[in-house]
PDB file of C-alpha atoms in Angstrom:
ATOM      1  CA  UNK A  26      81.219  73.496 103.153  1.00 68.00           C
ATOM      2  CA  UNK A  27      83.865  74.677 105.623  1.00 76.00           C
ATOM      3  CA  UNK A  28      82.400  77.074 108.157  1.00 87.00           C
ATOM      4  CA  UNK A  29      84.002  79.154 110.843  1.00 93.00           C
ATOM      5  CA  UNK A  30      82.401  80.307 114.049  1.00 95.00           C
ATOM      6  CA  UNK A  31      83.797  82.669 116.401  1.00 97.00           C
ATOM      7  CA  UNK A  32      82.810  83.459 119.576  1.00 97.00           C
ATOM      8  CA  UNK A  33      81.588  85.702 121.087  1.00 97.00           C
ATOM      9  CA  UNK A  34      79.987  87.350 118.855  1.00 95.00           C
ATOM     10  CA  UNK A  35      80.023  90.621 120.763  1.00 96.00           C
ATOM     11  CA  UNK A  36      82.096  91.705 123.809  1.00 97.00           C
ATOM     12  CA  UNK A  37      82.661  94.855 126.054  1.00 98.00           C
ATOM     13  CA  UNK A  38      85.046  95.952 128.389  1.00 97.00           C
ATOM     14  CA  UNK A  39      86.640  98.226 129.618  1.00 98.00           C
ATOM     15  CA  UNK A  40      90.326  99.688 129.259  1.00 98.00           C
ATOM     16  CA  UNK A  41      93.237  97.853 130.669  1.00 98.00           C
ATOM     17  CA  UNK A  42      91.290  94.291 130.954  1.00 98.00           C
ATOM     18  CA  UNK A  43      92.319  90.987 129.229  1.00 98.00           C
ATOM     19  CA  UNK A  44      90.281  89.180 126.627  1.00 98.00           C
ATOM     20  CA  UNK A  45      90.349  86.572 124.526  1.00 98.00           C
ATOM     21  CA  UNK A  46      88.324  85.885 120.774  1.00 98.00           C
ATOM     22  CA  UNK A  47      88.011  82.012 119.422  1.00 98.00           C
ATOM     23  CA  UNK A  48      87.718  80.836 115.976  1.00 97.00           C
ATOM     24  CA  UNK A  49      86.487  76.940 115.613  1.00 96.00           C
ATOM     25  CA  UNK A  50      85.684  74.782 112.705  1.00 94.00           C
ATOM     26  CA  UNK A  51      85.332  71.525 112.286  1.00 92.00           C
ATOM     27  CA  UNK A  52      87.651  71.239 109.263  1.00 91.00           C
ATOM     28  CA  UNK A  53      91.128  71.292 109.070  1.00 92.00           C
ATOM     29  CA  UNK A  54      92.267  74.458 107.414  1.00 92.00           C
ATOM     30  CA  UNK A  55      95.959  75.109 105.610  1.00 91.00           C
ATOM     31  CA  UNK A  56      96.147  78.344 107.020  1.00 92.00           C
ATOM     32  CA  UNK A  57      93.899  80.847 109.160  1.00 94.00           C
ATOM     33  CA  UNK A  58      93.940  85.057 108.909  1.00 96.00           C
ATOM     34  CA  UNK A  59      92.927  87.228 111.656  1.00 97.00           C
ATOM     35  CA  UNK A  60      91.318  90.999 110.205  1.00 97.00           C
ATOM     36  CA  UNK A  61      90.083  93.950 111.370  1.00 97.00           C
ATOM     37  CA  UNK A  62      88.154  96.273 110.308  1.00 96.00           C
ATOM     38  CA  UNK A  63      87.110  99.783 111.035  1.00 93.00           C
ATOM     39  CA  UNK A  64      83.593 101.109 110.257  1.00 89.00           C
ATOM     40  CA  UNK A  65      82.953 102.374 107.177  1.00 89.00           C
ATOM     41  CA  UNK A  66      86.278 100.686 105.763  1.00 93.00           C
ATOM     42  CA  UNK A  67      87.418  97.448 104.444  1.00 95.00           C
ATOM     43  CA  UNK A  68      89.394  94.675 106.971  1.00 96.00           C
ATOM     44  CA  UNK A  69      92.354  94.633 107.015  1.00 97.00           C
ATOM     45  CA  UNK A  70      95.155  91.927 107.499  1.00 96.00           C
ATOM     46  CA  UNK A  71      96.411  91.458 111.316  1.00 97.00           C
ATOM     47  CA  UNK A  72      98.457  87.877 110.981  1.00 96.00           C
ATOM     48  CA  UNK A  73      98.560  84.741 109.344  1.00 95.00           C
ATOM     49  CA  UNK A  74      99.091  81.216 110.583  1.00 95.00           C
ATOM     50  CA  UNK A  75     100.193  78.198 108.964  1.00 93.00           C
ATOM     51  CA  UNK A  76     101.588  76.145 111.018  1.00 93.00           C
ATOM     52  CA  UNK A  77      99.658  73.652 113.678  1.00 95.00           C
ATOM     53  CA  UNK A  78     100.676  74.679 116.856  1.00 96.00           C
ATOM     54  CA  UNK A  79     101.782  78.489 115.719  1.00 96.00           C
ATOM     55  CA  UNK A  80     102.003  81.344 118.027  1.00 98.00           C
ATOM     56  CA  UNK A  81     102.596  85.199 117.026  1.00 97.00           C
ATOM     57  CA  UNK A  82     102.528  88.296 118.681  1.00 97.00           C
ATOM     58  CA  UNK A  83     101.556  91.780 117.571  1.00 96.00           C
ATOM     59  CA  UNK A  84     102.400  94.009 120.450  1.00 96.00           C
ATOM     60  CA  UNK A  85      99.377  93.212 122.718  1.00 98.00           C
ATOM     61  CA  UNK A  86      97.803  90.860 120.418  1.00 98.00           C
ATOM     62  CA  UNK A  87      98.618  87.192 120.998  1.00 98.00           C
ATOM     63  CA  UNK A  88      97.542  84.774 118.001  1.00 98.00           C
ATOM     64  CA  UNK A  89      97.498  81.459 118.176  1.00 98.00           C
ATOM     65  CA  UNK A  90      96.803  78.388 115.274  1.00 97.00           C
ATOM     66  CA  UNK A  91      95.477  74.720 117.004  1.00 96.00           C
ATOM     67  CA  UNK A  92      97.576  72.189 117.130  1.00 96.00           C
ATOM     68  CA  UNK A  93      95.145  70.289 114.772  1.00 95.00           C
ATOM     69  CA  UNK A  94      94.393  73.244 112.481  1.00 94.00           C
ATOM     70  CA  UNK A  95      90.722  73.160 112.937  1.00 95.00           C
ATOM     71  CA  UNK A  96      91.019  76.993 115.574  1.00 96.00           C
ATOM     72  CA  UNK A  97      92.546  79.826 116.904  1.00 97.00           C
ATOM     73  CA  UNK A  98      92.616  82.089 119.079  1.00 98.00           C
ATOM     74  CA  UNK A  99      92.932  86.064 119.795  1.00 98.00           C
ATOM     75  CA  UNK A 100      94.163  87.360 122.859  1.00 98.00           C
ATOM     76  CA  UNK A 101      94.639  91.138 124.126  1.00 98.00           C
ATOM     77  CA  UNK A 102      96.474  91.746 126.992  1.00 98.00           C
ATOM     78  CA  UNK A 103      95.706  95.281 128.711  1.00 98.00           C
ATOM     79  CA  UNK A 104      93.124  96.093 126.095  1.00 98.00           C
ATOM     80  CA  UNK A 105      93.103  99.977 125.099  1.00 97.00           C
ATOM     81  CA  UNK A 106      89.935 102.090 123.208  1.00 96.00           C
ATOM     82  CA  UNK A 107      92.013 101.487 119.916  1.00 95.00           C
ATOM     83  CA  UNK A 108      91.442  98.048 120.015  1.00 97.00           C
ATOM     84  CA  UNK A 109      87.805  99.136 119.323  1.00 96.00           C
ATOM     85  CA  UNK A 110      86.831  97.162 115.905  1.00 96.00           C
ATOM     86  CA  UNK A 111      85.098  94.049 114.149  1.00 96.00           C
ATOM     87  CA  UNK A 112      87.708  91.375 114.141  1.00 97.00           C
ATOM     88  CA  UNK A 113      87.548  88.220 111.661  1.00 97.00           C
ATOM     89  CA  UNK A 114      89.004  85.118 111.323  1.00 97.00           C
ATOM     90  CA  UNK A 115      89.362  83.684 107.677  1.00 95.00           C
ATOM     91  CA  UNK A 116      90.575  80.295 106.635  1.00 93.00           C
ATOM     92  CA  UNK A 117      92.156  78.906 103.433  1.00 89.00           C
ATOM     93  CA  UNK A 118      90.463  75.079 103.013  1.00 81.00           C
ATOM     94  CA  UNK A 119      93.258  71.991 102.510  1.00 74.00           C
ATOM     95  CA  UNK A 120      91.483  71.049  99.188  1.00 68.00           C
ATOM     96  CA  UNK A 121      90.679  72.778  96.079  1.00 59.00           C
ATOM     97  CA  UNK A 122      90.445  76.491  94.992  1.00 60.00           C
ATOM     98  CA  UNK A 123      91.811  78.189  98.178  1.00 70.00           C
ATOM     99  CA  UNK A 124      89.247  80.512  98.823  1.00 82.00           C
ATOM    100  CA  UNK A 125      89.128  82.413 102.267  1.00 89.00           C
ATOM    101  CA  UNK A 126      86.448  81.521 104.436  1.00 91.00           C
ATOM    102  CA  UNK A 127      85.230  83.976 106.666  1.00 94.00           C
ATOM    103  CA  UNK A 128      83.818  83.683 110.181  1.00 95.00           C
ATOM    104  CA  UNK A 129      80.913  85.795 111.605  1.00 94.00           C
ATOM    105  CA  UNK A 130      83.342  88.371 113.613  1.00 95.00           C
ATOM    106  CA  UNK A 131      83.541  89.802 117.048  1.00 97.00           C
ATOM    107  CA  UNK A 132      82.649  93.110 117.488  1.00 96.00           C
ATOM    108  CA  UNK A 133      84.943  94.206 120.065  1.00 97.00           C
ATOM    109  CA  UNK A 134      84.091  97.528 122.111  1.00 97.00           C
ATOM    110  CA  UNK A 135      86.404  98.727 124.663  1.00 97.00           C
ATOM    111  CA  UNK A 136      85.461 101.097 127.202  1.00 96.00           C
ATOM    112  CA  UNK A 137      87.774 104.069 128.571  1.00 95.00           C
TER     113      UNK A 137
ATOM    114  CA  UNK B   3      99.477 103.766  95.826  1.00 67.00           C
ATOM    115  CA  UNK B   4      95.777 104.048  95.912  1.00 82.00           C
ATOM    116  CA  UNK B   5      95.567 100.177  96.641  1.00 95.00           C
ATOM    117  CA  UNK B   6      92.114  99.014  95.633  1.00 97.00           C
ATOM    118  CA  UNK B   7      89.370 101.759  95.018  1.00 97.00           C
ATOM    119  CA  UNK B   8      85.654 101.454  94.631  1.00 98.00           C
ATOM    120  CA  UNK B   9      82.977 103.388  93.545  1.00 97.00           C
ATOM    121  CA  UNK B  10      79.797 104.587  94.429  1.00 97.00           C
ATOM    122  CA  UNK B  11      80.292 104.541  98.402  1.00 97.00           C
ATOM    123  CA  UNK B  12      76.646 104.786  99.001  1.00 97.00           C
ATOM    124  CA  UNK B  13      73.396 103.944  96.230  1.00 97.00           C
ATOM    125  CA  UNK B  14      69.747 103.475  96.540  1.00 97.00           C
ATOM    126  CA  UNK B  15      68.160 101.344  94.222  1.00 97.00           C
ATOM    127  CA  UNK B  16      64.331 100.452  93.569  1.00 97.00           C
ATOM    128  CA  UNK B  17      63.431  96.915  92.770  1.00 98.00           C
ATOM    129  CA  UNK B  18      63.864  95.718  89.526  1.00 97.00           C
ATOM    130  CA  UNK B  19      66.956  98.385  88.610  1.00 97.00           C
ATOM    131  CA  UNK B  20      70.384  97.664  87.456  1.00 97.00           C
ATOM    132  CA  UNK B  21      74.060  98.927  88.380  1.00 97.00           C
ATOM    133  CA  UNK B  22      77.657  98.122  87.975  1.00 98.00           C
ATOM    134  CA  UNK B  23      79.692  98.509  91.636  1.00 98.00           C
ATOM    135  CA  UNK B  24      83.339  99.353  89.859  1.00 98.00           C
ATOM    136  CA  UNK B  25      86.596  98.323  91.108  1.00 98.00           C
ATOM    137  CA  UNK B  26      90.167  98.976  90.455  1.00 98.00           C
ATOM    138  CA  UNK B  27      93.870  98.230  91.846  1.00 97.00           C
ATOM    139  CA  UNK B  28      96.852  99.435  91.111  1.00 96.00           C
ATOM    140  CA  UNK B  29      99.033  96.849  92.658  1.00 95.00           C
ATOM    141  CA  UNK B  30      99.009  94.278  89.527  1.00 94.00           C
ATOM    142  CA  UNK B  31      97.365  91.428  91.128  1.00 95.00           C
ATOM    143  CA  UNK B  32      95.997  88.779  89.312  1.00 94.00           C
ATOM    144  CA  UNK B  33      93.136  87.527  92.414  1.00 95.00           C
ATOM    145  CA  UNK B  34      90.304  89.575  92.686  1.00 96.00           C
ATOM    146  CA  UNK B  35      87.716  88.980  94.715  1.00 96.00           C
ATOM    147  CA  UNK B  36      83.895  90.254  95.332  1.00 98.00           C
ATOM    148  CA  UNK B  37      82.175  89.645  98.485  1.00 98.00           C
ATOM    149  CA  UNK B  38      79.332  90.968 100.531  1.00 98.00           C
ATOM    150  CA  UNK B  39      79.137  91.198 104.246  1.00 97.00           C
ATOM    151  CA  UNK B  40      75.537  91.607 106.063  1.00 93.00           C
ATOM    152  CA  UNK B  41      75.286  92.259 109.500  1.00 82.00           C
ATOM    153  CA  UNK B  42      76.577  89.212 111.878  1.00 76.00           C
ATOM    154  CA  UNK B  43      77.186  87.377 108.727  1.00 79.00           C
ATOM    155  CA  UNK B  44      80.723  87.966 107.835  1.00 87.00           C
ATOM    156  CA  UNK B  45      81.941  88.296 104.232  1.00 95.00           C
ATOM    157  CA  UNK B  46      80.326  86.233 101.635  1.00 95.00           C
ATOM    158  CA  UNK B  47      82.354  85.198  98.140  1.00 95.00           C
ATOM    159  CA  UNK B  48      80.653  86.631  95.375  1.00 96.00           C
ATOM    160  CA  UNK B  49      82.406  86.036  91.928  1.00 96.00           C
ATOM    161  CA  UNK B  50      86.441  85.642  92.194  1.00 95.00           C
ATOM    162  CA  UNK B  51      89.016  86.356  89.113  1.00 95.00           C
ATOM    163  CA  UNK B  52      92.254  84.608  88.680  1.00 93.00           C
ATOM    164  CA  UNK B  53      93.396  86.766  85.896  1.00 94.00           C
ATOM    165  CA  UNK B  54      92.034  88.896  83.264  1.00 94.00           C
ATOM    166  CA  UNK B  55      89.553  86.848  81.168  1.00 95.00           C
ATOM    167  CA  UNK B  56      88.599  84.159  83.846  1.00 95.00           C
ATOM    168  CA  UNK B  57      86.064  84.671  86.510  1.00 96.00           C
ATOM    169  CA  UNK B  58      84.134  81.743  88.601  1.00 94.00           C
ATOM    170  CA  UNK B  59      81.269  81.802  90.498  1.00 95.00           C
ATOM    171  CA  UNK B  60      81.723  81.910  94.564  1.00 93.00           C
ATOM    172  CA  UNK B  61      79.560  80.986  97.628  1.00 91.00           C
ATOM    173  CA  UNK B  62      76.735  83.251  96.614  1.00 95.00           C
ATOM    174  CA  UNK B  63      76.630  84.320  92.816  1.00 97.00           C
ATOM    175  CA  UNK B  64      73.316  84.302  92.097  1.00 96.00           C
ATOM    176  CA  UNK B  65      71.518  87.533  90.666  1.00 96.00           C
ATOM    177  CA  UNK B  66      75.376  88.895  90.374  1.00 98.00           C
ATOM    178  CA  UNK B  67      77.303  88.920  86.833  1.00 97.00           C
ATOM    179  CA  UNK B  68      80.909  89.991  86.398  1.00 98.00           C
ATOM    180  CA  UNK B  69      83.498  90.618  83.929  1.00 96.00           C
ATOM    181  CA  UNK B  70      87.478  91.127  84.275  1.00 97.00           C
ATOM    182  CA  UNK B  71      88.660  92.555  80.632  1.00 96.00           C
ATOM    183  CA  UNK B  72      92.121  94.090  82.586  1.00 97.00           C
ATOM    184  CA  UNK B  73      93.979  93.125  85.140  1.00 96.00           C
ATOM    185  CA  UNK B  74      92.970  96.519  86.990  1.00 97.00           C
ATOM    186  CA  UNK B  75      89.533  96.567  86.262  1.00 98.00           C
ATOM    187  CA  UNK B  76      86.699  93.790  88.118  1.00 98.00           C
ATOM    188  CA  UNK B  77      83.206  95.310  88.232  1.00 98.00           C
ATOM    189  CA  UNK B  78      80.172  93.718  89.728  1.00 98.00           C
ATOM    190  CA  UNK B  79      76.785  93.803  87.953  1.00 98.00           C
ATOM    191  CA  UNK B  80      73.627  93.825  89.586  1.00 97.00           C
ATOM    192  CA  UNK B  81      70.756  92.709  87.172  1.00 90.00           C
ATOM    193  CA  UNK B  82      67.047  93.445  88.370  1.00 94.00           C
ATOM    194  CA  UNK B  83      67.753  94.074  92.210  1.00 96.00           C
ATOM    195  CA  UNK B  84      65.665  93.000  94.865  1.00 97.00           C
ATOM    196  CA  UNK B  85      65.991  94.002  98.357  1.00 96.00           C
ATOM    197  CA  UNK B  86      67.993  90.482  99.747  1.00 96.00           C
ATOM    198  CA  UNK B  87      70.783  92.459  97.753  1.00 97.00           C
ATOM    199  CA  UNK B  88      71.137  95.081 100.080  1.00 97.00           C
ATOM    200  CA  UNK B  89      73.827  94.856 101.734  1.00 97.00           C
ATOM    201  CA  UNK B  90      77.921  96.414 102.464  1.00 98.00           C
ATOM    202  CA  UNK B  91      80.032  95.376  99.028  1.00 98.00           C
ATOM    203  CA  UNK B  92      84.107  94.898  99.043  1.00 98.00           C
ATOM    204  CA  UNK B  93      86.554  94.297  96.538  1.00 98.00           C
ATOM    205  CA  UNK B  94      89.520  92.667  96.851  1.00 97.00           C
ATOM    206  CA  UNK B  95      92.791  91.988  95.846  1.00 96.00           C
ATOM    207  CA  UNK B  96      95.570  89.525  96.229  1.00 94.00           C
ATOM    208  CA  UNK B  97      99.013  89.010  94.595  1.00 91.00           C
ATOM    209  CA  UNK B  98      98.055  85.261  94.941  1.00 84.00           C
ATOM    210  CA  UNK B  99      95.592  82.595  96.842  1.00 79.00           C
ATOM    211  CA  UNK B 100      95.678  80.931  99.639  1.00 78.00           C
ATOM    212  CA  UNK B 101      98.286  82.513 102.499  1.00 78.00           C
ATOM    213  CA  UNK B 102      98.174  85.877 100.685  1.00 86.00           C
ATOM    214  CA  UNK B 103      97.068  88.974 102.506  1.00 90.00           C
ATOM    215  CA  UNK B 104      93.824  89.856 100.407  1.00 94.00           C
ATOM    216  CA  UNK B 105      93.830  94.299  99.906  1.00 96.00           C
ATOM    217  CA  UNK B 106      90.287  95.241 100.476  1.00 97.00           C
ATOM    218  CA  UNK B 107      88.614  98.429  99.248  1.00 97.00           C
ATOM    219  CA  UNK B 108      86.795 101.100 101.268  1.00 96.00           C
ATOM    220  CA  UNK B 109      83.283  99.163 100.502  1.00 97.00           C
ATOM    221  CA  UNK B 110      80.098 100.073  98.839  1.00 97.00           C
ATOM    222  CA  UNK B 111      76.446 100.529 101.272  1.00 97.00           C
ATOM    223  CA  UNK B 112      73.750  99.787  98.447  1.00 97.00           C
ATOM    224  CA  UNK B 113      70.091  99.746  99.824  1.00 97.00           C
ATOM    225  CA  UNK B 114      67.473  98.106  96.989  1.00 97.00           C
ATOM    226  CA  UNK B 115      64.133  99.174  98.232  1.00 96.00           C
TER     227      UNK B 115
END
């Protein structure tokens, strides 16, 4: 069974600091998703990363695939109250039915 | 669009009762997905649909049945509920696996007490 974990599990802080979410597994993954989502609503889709090595950018949001496909990474820069959210990492295994895989999420709180 | 609806947003079952959590897209995908997220746990794979007529089981099926006569259509069916089935329900939807942004609907809170 592939598992994600992501870490940490919660965080606060306030506006204008930087932060930074991981996403680790011990498998190899083809690709990885990064979600939000909102309470009271589904997640939805931030980015996706397929390639080892893979860096994108989403205005503040920096996303980032290992080199050996096995994590990633989240990074806001100058985080604002919107950021406010649960975010999740999902993976898509290298074998088999490609079913996501979902981590835990971060519950991300940021503080005016 | 409406993307993926669900319905009921909130129910309260006793032990032992039945229900069918509905979902529909209107986007034409062939993936649908059911999944269940509990709190700190992340989302769970119910029951998954490839198309209409096929469904497979997921990470967590048991005490679930579903059916997917139409490619809009994929309800869940909760048979004698017991309260390790409360929990936050999504459906989903994808045009296919794998890389594919999955659509998620708005969710549905059941409580089985």
């Amino acid at each position: 069974t592939q598992l994600l974990e992501q870490s940490p599990q919660f965080l606060s802080i306030q506006e204008g600091e930087n932060l930074t979410v991981y996403c680790n597994s011990s498998s190899v993954f083809s690709s990885l998703q990064w979600y939000r989502q909102e309470p009271g609503e589904g997640p939805v889709l931030l980015v996706t990363v397929v390639t080892g090595g893979e860096v994108k950018k989403l205005k503040r949001l920096t996303f980032q695939f290992g080199d050996a496909r096995k994590d990633s990474s989240l990074h806001i820069t100058a985080a604002q109250p919107g950021d406010t959210g649960l975010y999740l990492c999902a993976g898509t295994g290298i074998q088999g039915a490609q079913k996501l895989v979902f981590g835990q999420g971060t519950r991300l709180t940021i503080n005016p | 669009n409406a993307g993926v609806t669900q319905t009921p947003k909130f129910r309260i079952l006793k032990i032992g009762q039945s229900m069918t959590l509905q979902c529909a897209q209107d986007m034409n995908h062939n993936y649908m997905y059911w999944y269940r997220q509990d709190p700190g746990m992340g989302l769970k794979l119910i029951y998954y649909s490839v198309g209409a007529g096929i469904t497979d089981k997921g990470e967590v099926p048991n005490g679930y049945n579903v059916s997917r006569s139409t490619t809009e259509d994929f309800p869940l069916r909760l048979e004698l509920a017991a309260p390790s089935q409360t929990s936050v329900y999504f459906c989903a939807s994808s045009y296919r696996q794998g890389i594919y942004e999955q659509y998620f609907g708005p969710g549905t809170r059941l409580t089985v007490t």
